[in-house]
Backbone as numpy.savetxt, mean C-alpha at the origin, in Angstrom:
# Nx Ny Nz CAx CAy CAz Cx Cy Cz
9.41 5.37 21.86 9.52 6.42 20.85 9.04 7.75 21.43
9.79 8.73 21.25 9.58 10.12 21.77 8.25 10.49 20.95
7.73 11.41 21.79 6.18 12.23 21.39 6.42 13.14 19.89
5.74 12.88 19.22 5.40 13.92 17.87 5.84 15.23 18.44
7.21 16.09 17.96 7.34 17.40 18.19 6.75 18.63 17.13
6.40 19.73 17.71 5.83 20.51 16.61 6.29 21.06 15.38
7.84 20.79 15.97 8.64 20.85 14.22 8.52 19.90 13.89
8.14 18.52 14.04 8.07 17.62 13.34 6.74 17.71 12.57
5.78 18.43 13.52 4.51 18.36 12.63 4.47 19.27 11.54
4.97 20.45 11.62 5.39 21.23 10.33 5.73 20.99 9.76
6.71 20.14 9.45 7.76 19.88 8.54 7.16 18.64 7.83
6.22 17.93 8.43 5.20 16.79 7.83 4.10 18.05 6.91
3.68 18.98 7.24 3.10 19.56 6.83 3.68 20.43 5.13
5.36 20.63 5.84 5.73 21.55 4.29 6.40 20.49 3.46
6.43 19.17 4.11 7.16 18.56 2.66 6.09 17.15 2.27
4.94 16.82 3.17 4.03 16.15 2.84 4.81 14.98 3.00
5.86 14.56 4.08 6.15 13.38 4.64 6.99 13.47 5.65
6.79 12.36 6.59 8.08 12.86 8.01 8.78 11.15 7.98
9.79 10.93 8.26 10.06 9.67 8.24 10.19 10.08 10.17
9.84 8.85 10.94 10.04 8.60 12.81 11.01 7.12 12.53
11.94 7.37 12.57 13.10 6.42 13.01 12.68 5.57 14.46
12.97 4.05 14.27 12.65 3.32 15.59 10.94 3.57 16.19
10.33 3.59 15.12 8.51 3.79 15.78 8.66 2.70 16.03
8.94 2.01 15.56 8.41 0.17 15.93 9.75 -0.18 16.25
9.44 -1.21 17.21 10.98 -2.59 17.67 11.16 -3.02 16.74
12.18 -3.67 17.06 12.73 -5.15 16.02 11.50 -6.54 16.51
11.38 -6.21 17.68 10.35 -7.35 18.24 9.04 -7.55 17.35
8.49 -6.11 17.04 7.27 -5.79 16.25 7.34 -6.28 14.99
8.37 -6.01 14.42 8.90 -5.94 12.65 9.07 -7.62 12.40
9.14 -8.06 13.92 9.89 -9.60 13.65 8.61 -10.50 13.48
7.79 -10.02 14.48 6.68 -10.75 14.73 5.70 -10.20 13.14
5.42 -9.12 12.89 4.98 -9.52 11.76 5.76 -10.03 10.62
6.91 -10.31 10.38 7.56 -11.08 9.18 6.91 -12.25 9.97
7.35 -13.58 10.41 6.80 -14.37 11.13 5.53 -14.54 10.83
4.07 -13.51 10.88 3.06 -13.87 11.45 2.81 -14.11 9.22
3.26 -13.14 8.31 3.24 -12.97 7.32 3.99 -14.77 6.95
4.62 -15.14 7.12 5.48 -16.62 6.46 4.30 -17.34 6.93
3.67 -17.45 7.83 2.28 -18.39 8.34 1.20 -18.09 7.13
0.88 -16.95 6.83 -0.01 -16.93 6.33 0.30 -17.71 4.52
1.31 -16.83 3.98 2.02 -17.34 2.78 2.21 -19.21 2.98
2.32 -19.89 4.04 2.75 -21.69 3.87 0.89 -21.73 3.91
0.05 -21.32 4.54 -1.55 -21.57 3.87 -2.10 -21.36 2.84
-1.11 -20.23 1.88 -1.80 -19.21 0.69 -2.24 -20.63 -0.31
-3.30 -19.98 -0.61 -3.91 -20.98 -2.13 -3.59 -20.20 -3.26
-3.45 -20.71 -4.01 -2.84 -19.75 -5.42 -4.28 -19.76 -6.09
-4.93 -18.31 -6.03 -6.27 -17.83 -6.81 -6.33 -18.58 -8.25
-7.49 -18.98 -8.17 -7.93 -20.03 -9.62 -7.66 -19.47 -10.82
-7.42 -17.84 -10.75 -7.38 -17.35 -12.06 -6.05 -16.86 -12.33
-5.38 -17.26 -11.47 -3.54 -17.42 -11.67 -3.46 -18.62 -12.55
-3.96 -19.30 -12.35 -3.66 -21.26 -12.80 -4.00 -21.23 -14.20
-4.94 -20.64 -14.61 -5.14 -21.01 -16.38 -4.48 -20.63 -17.26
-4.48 -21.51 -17.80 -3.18 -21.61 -19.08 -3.47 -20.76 -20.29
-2.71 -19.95 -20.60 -3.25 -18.94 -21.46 -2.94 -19.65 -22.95
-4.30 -19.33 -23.96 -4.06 -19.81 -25.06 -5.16 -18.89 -26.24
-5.67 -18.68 -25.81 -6.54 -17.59 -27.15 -7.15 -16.51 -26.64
-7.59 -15.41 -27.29 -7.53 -13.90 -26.85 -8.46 -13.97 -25.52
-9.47 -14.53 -25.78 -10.96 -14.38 -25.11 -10.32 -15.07 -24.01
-9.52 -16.22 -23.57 -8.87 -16.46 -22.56 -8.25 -15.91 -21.52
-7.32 -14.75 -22.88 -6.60 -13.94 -21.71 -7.24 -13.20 -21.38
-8.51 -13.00 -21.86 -9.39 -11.97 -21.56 -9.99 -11.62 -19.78
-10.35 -13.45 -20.24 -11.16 -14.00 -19.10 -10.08 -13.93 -17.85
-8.70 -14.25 -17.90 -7.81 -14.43 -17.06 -7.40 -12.58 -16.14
-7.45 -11.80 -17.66 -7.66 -10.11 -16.92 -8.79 -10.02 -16.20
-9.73 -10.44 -16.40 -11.11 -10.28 -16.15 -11.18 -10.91 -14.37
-10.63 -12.25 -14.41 -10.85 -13.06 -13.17 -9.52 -12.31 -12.25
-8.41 -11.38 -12.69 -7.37 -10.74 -11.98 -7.88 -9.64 -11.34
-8.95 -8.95 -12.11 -9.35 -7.67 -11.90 -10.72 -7.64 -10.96
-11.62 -8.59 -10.63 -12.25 -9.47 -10.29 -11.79 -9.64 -8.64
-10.39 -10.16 -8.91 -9.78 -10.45 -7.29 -9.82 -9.37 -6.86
-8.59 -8.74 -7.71 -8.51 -7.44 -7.54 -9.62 -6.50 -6.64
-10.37 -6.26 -7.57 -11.87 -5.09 -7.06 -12.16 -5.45 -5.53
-12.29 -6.88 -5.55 -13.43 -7.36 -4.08 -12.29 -7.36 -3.00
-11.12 -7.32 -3.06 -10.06 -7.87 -2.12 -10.34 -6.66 -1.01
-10.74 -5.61 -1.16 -11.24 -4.58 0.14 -11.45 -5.06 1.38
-12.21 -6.37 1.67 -12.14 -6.74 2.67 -11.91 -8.01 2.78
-10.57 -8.34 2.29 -10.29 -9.87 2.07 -8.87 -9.67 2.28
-7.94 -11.51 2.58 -6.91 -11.19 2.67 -6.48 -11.99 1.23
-5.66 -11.30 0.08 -5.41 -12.09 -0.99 -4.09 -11.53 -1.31
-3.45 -12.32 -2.32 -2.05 -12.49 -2.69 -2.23 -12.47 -4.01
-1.41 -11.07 -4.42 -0.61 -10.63 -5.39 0.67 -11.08 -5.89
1.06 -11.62 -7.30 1.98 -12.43 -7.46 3.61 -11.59 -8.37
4.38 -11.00 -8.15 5.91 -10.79 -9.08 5.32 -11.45 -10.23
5.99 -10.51 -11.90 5.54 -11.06 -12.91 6.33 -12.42 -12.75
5.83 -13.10 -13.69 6.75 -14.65 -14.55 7.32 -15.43 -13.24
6.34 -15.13 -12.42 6.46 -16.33 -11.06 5.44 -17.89 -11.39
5.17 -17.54 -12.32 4.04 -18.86 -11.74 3.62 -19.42 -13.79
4.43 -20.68 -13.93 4.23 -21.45 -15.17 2.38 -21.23 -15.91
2.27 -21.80 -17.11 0.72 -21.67 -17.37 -0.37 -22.47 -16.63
0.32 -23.21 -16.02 -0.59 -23.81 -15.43 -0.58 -23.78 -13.88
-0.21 -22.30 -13.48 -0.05 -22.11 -12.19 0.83 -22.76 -10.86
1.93 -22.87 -11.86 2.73 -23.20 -10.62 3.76 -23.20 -11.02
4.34 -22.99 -9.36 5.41 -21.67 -8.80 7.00 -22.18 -9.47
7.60 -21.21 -10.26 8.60 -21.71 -10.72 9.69 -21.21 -9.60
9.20 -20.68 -8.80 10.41 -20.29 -7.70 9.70 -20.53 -6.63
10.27 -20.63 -5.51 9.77 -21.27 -3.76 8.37 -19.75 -3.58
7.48 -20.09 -3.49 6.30 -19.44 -3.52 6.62 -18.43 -2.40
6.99 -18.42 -1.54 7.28 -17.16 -0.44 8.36 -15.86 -0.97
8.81 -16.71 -2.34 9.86 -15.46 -3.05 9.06 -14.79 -4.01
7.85 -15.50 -4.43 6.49 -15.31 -5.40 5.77 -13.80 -5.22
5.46 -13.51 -3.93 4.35 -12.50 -3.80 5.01 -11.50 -3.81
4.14 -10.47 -4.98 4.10 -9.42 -4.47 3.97 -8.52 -3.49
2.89 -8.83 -3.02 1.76 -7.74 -2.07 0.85 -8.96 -1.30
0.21 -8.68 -0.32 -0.88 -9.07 0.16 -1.63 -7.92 0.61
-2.83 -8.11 0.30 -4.18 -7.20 0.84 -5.47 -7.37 0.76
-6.20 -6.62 1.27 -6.20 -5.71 1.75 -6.71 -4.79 3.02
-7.22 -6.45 3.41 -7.52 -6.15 4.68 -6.90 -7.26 5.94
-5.71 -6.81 6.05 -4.83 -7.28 6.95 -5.06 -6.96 8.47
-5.30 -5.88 8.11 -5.51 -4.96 9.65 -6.47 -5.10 10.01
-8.00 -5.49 9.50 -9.01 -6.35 10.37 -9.07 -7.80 10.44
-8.31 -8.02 9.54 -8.62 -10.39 10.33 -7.44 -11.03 10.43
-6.32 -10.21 10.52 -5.38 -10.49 11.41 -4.84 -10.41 12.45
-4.77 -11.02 13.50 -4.75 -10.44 15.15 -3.11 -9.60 15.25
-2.24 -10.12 14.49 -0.90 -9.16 14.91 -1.29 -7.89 13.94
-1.89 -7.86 12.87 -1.43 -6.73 12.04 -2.49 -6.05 12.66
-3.46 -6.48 13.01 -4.65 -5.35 13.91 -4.36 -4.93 14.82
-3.41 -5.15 15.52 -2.73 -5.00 17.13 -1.39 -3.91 16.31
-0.68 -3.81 15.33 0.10 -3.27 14.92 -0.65 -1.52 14.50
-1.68 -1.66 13.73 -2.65 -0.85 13.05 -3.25 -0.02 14.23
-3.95 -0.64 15.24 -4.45 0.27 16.09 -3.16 0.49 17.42
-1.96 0.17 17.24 -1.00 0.52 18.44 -1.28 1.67 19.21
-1.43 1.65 20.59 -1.43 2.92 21.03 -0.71 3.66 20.75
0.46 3.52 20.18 1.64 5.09 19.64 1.34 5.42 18.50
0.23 4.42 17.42 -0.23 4.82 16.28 -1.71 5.51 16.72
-2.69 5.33 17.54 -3.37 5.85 18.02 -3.05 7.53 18.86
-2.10 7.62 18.87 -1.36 9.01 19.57 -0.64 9.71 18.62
-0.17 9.10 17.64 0.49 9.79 16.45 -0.84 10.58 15.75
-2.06 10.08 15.80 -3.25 10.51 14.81 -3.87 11.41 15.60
-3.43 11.13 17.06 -4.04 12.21 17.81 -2.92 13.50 18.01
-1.84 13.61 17.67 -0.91 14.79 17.48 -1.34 15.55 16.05
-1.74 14.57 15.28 -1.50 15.14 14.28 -3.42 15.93 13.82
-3.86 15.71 15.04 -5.60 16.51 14.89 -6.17 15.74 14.29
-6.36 14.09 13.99 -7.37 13.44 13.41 -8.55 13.43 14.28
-9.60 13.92 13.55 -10.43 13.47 14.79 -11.45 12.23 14.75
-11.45 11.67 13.95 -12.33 10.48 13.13 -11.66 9.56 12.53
-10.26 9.07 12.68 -9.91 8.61 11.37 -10.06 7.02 11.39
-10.52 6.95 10.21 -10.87 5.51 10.26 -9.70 4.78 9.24
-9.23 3.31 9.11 -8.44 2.47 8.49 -9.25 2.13 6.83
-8.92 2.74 5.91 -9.32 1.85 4.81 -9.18 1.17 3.89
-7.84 0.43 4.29 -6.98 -0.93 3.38 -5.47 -0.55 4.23
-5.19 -1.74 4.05 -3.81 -2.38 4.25 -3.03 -3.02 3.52
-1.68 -3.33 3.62 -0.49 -4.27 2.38 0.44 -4.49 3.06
0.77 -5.65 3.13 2.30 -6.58 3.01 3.30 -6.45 1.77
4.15 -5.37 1.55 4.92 -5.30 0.38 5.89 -5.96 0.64
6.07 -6.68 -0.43 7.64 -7.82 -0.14 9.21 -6.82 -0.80
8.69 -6.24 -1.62 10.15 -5.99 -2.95 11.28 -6.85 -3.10
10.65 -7.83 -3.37 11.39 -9.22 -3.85 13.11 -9.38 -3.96
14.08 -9.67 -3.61 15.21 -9.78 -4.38 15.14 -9.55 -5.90
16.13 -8.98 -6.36 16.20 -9.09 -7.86 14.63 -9.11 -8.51
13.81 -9.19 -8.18 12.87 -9.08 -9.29 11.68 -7.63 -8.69
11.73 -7.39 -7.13 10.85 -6.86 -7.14 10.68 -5.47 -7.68
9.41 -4.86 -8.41 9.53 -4.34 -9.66 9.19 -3.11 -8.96
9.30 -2.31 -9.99 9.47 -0.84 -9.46 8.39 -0.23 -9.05
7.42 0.67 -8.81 6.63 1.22 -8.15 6.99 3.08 -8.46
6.36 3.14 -9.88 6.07 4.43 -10.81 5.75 5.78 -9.73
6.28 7.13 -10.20 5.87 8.04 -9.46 4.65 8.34 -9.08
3.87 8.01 -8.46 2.47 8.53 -7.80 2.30 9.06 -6.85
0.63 9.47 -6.83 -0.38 10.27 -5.25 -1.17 9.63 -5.10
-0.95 8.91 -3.63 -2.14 7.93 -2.68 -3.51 8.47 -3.39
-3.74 9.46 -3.44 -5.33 10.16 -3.58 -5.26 10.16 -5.43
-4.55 8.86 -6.30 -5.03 8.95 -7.68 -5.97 7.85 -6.86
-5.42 7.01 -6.42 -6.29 5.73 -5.92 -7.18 5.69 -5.02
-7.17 6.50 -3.93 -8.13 6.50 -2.90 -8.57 8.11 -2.69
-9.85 8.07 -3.71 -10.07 9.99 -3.34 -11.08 10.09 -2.57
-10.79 11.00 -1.91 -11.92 12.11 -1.34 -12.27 13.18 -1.37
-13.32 13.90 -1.19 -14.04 15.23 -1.12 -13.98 15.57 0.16
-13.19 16.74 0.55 -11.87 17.07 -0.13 -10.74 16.52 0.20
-10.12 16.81 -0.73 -8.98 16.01 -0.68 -7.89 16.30 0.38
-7.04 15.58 1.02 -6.07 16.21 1.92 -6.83 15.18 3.08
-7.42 14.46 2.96 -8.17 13.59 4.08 -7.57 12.05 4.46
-6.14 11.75 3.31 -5.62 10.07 3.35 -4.52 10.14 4.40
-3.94 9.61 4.90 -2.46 9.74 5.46 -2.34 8.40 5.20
-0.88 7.89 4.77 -0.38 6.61 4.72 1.00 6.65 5.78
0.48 5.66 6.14 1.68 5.29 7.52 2.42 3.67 6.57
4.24 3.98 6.48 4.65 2.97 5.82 5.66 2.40 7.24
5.76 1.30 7.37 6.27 0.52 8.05 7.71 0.06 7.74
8.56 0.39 7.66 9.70 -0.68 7.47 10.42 -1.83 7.58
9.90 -2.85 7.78 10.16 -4.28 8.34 11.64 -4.60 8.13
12.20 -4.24 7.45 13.63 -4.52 7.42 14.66 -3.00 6.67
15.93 -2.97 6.77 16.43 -1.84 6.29 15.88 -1.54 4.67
15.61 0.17 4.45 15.15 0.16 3.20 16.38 0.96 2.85
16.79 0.95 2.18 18.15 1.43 1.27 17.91 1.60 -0.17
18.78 2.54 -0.60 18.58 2.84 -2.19 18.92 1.37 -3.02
19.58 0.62 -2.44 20.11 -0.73 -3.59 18.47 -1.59 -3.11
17.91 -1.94 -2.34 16.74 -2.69 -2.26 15.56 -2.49 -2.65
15.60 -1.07 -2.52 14.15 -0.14 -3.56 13.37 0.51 -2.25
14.79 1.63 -1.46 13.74 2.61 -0.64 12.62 3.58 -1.07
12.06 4.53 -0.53 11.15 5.46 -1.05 11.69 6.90 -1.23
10.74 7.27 -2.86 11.60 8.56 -2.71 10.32 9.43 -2.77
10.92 10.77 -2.99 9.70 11.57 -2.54 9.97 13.30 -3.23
9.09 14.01 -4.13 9.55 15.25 -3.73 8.81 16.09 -3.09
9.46 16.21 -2.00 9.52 16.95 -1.31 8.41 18.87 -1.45
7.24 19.10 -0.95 6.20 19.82 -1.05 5.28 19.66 -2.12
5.44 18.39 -2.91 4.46 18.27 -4.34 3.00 17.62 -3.31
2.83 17.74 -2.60 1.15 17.83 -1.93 0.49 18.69 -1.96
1.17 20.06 -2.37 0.22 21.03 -2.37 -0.85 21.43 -3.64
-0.51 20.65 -4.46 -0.80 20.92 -5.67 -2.11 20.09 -6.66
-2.74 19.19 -5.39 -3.73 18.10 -5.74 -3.59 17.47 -6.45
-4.33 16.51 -7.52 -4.03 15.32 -8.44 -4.73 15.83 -9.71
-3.35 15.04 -10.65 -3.95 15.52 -11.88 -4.77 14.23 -12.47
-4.69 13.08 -11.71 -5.60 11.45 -12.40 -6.07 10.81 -11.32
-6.93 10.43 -11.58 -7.45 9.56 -10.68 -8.05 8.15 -11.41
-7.84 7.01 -10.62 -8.11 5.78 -10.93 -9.65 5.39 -10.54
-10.67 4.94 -11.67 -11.89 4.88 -10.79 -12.57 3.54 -11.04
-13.48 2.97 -10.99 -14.09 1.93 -11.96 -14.57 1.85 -12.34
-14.46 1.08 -13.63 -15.12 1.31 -14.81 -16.71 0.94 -15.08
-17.25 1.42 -16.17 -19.06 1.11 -16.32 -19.13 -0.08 -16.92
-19.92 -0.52 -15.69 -20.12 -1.74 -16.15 -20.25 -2.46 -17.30
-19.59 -3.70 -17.68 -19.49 -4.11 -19.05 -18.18 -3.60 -19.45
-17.34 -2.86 -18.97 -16.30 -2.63 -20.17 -15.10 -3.54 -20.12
-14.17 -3.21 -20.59 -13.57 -4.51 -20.91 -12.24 -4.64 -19.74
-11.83 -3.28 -19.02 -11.40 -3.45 -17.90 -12.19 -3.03 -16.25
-11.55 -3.14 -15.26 -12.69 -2.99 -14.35 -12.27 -1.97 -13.78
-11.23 -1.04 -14.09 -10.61 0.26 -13.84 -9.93 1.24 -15.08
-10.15 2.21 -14.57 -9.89 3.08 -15.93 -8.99 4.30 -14.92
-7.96 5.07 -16.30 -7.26 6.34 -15.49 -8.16 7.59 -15.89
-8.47 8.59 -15.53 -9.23 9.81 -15.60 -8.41 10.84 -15.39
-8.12 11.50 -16.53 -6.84 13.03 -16.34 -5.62 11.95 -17.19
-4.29 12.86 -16.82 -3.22 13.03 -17.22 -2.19 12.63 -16.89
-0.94 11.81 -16.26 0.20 12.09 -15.98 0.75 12.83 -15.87
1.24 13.44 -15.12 2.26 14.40 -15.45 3.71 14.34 -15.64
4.53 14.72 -16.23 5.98 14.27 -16.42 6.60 15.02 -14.93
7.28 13.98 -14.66 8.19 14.66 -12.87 9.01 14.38 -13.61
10.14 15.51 -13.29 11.67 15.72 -12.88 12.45 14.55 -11.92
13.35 13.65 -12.60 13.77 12.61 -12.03 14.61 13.78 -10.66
14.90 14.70 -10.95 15.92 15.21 -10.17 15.23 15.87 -8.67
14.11 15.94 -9.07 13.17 16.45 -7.85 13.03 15.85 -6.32
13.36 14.31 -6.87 12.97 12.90 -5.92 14.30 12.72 -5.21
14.04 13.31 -3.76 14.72 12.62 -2.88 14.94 11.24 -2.32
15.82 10.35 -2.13 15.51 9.03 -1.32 15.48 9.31 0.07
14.66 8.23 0.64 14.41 8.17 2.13 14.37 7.13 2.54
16.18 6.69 2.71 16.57 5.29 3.18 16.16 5.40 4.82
15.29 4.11 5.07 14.92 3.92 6.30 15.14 3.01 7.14
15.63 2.73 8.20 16.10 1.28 9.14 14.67 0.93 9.40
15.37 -0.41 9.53 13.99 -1.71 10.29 13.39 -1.03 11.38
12.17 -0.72 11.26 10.83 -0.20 12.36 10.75 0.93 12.32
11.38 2.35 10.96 11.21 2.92 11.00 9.61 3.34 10.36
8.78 4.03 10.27 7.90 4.54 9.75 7.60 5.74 9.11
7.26 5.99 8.14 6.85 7.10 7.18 5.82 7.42 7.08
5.49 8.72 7.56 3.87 9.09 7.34 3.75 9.99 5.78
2.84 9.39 4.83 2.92 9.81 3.54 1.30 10.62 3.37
1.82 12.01 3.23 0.34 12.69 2.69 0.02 12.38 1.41
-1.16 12.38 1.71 -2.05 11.45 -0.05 -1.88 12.52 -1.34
-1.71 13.44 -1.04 -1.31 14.57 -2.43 0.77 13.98 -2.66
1.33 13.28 -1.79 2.95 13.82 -2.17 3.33 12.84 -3.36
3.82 12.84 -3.92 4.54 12.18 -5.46 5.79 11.57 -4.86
5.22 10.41 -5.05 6.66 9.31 -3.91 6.63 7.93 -5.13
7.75 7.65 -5.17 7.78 6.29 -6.30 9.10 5.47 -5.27
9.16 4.01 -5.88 10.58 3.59 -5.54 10.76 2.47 -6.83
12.28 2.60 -6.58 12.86 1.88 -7.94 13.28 0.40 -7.85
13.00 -0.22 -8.70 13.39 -1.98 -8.64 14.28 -2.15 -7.45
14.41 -3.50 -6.72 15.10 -3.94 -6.17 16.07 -5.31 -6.76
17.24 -4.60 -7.21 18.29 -4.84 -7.65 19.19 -6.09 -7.17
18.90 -5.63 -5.18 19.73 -6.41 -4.55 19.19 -7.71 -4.06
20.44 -8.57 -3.56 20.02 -9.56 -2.64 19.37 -9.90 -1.70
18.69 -8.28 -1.07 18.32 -8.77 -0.03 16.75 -8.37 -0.09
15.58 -8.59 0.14 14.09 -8.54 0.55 14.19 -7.06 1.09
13.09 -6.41 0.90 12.57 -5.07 1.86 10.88 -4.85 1.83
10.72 -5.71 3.03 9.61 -6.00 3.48 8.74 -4.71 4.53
7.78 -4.80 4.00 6.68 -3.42 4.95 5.77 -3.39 4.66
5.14 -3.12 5.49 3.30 -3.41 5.92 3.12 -2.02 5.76
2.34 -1.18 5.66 1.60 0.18 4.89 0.35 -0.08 5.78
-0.65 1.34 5.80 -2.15 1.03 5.50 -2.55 2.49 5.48
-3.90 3.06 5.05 -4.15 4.09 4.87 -5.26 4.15 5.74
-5.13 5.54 6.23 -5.94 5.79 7.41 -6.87 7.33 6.69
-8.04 7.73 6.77 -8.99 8.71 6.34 -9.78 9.52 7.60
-9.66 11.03 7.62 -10.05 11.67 8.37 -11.62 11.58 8.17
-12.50 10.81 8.63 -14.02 10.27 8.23 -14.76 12.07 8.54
-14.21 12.97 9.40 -15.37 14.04 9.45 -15.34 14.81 8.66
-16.64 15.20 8.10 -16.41 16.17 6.93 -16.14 15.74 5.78
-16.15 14.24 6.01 -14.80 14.10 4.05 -16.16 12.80 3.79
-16.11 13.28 2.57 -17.03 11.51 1.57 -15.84 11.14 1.22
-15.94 9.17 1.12 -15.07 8.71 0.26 -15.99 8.58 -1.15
-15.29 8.56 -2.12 -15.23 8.61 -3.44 -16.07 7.43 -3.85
-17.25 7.18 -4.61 -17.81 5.68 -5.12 -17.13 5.44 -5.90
-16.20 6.16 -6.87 -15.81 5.66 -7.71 -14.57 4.97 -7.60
-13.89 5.27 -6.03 -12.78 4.34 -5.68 -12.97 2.88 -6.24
-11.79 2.43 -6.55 -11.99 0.94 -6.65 -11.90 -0.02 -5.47
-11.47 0.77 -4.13 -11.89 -0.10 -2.82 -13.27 0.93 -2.22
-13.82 -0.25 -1.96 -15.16 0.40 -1.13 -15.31 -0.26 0.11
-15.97 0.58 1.02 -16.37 -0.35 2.45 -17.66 -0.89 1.86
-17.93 -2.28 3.04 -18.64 -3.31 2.69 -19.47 -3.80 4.04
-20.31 -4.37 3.41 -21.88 -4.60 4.88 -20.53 -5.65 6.04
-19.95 -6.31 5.05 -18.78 -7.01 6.14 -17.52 -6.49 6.84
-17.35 -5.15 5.74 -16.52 -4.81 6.50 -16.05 -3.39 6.28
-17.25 -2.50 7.27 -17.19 -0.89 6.98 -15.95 -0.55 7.31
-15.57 0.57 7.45 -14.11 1.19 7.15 -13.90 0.94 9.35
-12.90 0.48 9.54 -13.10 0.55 11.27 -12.16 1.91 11.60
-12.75 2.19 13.44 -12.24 3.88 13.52 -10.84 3.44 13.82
-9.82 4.03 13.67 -8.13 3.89 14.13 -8.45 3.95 15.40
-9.09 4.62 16.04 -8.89 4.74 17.54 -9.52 3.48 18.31
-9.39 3.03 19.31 -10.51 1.93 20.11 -10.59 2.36 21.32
């Protein structure tokens, strides 16, 4: 892959995303689908998938034990499930590898291919074109977008979910593991909405309440017409600034559109947020991108 050019870095700069065509092989993209089907034929289906829902305080307990996974998964590897995959008593009404949503969220430290993917030297040189001088990794994801069911993914900014002081400190690097196209559920984007910071942020909630995350601020209504698509081939990559307003729409088609993500934070100068709902941990502080 050719070196980061300086119109490329501008132009990451005025529209708050650059798509790099062919960053990764087919070899790369292959080996993690592959290393991902290993992990999924070991997956245990989380205990609080399995209970059978039957009175309020149940489902309570069942949000409670979701949100629960949820929170701690920062430095864990766990599996997120497509709705109405899995009967009341936890099990899989479709072949469980068509099941997951997501896996996360820490892929990129206790997995030897996705850690070898995460710190690549051309991803280590991309962060160094682009003036990181600290940046450390702080979560990762396996997105499947399921055939026919996988569900849509609402207009948002990386930084409702992962903030910092100040802001402008996230970059998300998206992976393409297989072709992303408008019929499978590519990414869209409009184009310079980074400049404009966040109007919500996601934080967690005080203790005792009845969910373990809450929204803070507003929505704002976007212009469907604003959102460009950014159909991408297998191993292409997308670098996404944490202010840009990027959504993608159900996947309709037959075929899977699989990609590994992770978010990387310029550590100098910037606090992360306590009130994030991922935090670094005595097991597993945020590690530097560089080695």
């Amino acid at each position: 892959m050719a070196s980061l050019t300086q119109q490329q870095i501008q132009k990451f700069h005025k529209d708050g995303f650059l798509v790099l065509e062919q960053f990764f092989s087919a070899e790369e993209c292959d080996s993690m689908r592959s290393q991902i089907q290993k992990i999924i034929a070991e997956m245990e289906v989380p205990p609080h998938c399995r209970t059978e829902f039957s009175t309020r305080e149940e489902e309570q307990l069942q949000a409670q034990g979701s949100s629960d996974y949820f929170l701690t998964s920062g430095d864990k590897i766990r599996f997120f499930f497509e709705k109405g995959v899995l009967d009341g008593k936890g099990n899989f009404l479709i072949p469980k590898e068509k099941s997951v949503s997501k896996i996360g969220h820490a892929l990129h430290a206790y997995d030897p291919v996705f850690k070898q993917i995460t710190h690549s030297p051309k991803v280590q040189e991309l962060g160094r074109k682009l003036g990181l001088e600290r940046p450390v990794v702080v979560q990762s994801m396996y997105i499947f977008k399921q055939p026919g069911i996988g569900g849509e993914v609402t207009p948002h900014q990386d930084a409702t979910f992962l903030h910092t002081e100040p802001l402008g400190r996230v970059l998300g690097f998206w992976i393409a593991l297989e072709d992303a196209t408008q019929e499978n559920g590519c990414l869209w984007f409009i184009p310079g909405s980074h400049t404009n910071g966040i109007t919500r942020r996601m934080v967690r909630a005080a203790s005792g309440a009845s969910t373990c995350v809450e929204f803070v601020g507003s929505e704002p209504a976007y212009d469907d017409k604003q959102f460009i698509p950014l159909p991408t081939s297998k191993g292409g990559l997308i670098l996404i600034h944490g202010e840009v307003v990027h959504k993608s729409e159900q996947n309709s088609s037959e075929s899977s559109r699989h990609a590994f993500t992770f978010h990387v934070m310029e550590a100098k100068g910037t606090t992360w947020s306590k009130e994030n709902w991922l935090q670094p941990t005595p097991e597993l502080p945020f590690p530097s991108l560089y080695t």
